[in-house]
PDB file of C-alpha atoms in Angstrom:
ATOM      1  CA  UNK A 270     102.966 121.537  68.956  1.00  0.00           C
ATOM      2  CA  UNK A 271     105.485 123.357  71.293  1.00  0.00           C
ATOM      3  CA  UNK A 272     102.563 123.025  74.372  1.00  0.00           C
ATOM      4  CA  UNK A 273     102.177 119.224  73.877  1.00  0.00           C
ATOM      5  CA  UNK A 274     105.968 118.668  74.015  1.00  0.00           C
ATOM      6  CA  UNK A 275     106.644 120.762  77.132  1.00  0.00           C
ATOM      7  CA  UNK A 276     103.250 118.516  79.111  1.00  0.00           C
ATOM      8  CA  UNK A 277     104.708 115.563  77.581  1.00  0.00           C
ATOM      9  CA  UNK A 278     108.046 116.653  79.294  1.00  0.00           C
ATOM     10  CA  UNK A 279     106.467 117.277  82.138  1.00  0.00           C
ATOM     11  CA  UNK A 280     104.911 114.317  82.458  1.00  0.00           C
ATOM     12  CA  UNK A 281     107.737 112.449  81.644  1.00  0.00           C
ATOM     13  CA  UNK A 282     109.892 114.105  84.230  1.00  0.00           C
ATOM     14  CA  UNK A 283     107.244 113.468  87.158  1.00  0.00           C
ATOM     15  CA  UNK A 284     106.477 110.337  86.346  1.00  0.00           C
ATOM     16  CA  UNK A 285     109.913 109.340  86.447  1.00  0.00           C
ATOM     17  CA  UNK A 286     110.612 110.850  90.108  1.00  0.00           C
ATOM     18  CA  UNK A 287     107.426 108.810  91.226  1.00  0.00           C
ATOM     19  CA  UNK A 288     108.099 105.659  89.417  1.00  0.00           C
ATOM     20  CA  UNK A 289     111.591 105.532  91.006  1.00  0.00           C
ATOM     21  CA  UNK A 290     110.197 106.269  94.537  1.00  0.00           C
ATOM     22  CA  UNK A 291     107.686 103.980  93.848  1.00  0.00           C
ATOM     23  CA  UNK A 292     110.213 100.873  92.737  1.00  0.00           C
ATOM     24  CA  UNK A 293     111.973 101.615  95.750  1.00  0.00           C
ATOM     25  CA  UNK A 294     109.081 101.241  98.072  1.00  0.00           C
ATOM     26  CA  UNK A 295     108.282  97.697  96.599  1.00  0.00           C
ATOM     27  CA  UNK A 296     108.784  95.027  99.341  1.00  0.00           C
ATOM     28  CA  UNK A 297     111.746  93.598  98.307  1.00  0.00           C
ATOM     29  CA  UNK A 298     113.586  89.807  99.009  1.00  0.00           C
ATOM     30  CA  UNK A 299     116.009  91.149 101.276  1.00  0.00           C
ATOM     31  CA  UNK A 300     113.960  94.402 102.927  1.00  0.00           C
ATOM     32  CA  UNK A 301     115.303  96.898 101.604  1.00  0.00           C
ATOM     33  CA  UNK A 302     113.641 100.209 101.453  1.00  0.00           C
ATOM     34  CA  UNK A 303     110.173  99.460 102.116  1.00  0.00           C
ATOM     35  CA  UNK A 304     111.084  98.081 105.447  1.00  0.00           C
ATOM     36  CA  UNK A 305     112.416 101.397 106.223  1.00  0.00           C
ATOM     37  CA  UNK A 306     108.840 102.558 105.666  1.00  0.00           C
ATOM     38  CA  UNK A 307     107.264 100.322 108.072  1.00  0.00           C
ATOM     39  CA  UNK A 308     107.206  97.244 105.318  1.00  0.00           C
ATOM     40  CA  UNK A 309     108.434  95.072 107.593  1.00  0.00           C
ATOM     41  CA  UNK A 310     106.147  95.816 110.317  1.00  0.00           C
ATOM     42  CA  UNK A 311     102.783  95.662 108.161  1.00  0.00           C
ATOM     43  CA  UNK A 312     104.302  92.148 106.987  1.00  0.00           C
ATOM     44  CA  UNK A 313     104.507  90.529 110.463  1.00  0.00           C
ATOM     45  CA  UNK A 314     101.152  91.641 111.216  1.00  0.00           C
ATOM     46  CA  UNK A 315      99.314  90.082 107.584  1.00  0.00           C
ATOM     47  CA  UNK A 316      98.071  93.149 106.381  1.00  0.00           C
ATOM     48  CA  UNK A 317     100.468  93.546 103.438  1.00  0.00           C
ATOM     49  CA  UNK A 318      98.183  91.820 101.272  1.00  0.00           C
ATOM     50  CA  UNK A 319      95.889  94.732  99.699  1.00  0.00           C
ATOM     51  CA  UNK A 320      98.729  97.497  99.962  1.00  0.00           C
ATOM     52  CA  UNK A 321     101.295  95.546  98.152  1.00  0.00           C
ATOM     53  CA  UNK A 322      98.917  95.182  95.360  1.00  0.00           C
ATOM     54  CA  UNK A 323      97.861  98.376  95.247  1.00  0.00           C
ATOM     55  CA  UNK A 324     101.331  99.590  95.186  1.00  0.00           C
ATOM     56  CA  UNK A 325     101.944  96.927  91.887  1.00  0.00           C
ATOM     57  CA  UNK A 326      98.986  98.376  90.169  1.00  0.00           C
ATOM     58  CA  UNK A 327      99.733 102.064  90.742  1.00  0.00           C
ATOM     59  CA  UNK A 328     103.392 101.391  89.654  1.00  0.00           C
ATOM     60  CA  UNK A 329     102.376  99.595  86.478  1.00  0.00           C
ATOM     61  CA  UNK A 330      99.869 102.157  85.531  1.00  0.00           C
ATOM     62  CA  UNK A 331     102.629 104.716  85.753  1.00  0.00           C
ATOM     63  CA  UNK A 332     105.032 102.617  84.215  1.00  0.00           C
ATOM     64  CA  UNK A 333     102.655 102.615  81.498  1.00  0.00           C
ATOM     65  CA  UNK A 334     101.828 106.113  80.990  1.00  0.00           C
ATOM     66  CA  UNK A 335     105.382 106.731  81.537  1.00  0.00           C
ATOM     67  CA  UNK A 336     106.036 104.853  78.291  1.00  0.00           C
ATOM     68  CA  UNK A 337     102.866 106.356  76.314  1.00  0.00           C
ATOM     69  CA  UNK A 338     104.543 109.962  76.948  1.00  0.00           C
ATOM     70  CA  UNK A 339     108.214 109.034  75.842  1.00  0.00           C
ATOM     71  CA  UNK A 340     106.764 107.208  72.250  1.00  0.00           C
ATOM     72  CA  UNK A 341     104.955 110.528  72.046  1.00  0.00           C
ATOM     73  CA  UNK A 342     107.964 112.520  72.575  1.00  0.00           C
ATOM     74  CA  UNK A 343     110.098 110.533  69.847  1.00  0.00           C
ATOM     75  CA  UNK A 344     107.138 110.528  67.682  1.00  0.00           C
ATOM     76  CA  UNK A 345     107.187 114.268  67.772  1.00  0.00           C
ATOM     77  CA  UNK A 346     110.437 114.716  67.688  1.00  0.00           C
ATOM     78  CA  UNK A 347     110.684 112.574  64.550  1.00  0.00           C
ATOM     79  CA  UNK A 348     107.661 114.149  62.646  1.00  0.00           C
ATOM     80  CA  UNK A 349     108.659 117.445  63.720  1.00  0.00           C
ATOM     81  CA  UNK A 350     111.409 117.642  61.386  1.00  0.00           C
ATOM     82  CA  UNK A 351     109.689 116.271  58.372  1.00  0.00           C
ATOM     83  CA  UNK A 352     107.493 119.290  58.245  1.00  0.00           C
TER      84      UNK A 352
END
């Protein structure tokens, strides 16, 4: 049980790194960030579409699996002390 709750730490910890870079790279009202990274410049030229969307579906997916691993963790955390 000790293995599963150091990957699921693991996991936890880089998603979290990636899922902040990620939300900063997200194009936002204002610029921000993403402009930084040549957001701005893809914009002007119309080819923003497809990476944009890519971007939202690779950030939700981690989002996602980001949760999955942090019920886990509480889940074993909570059970753990039962036994």
């Amino acid at each position: 049980m000790e293995i599963l709750e150091f990957v699921l730490q693991v996991i936890l910890g880089i998603t979290s790194l990636l899922l902040t870079l990620l939300i900063l790279l997200h194009k936002g009202r204002g610029g921000g960030l993403s402009d930084m990274f040549g957001g701005g410049m893809s914009s002007a030229l119309g080819s923003s579409g497809l990476a944009e969307r890519n971007l939202n579906r690779f950030t939700v997916v981690l989002a996602l699996l980001w949760f999955v691993s942090i019920v886990a963790l509480g889940l074993i955390t909570k059970f753990t002390g039962l036994v």
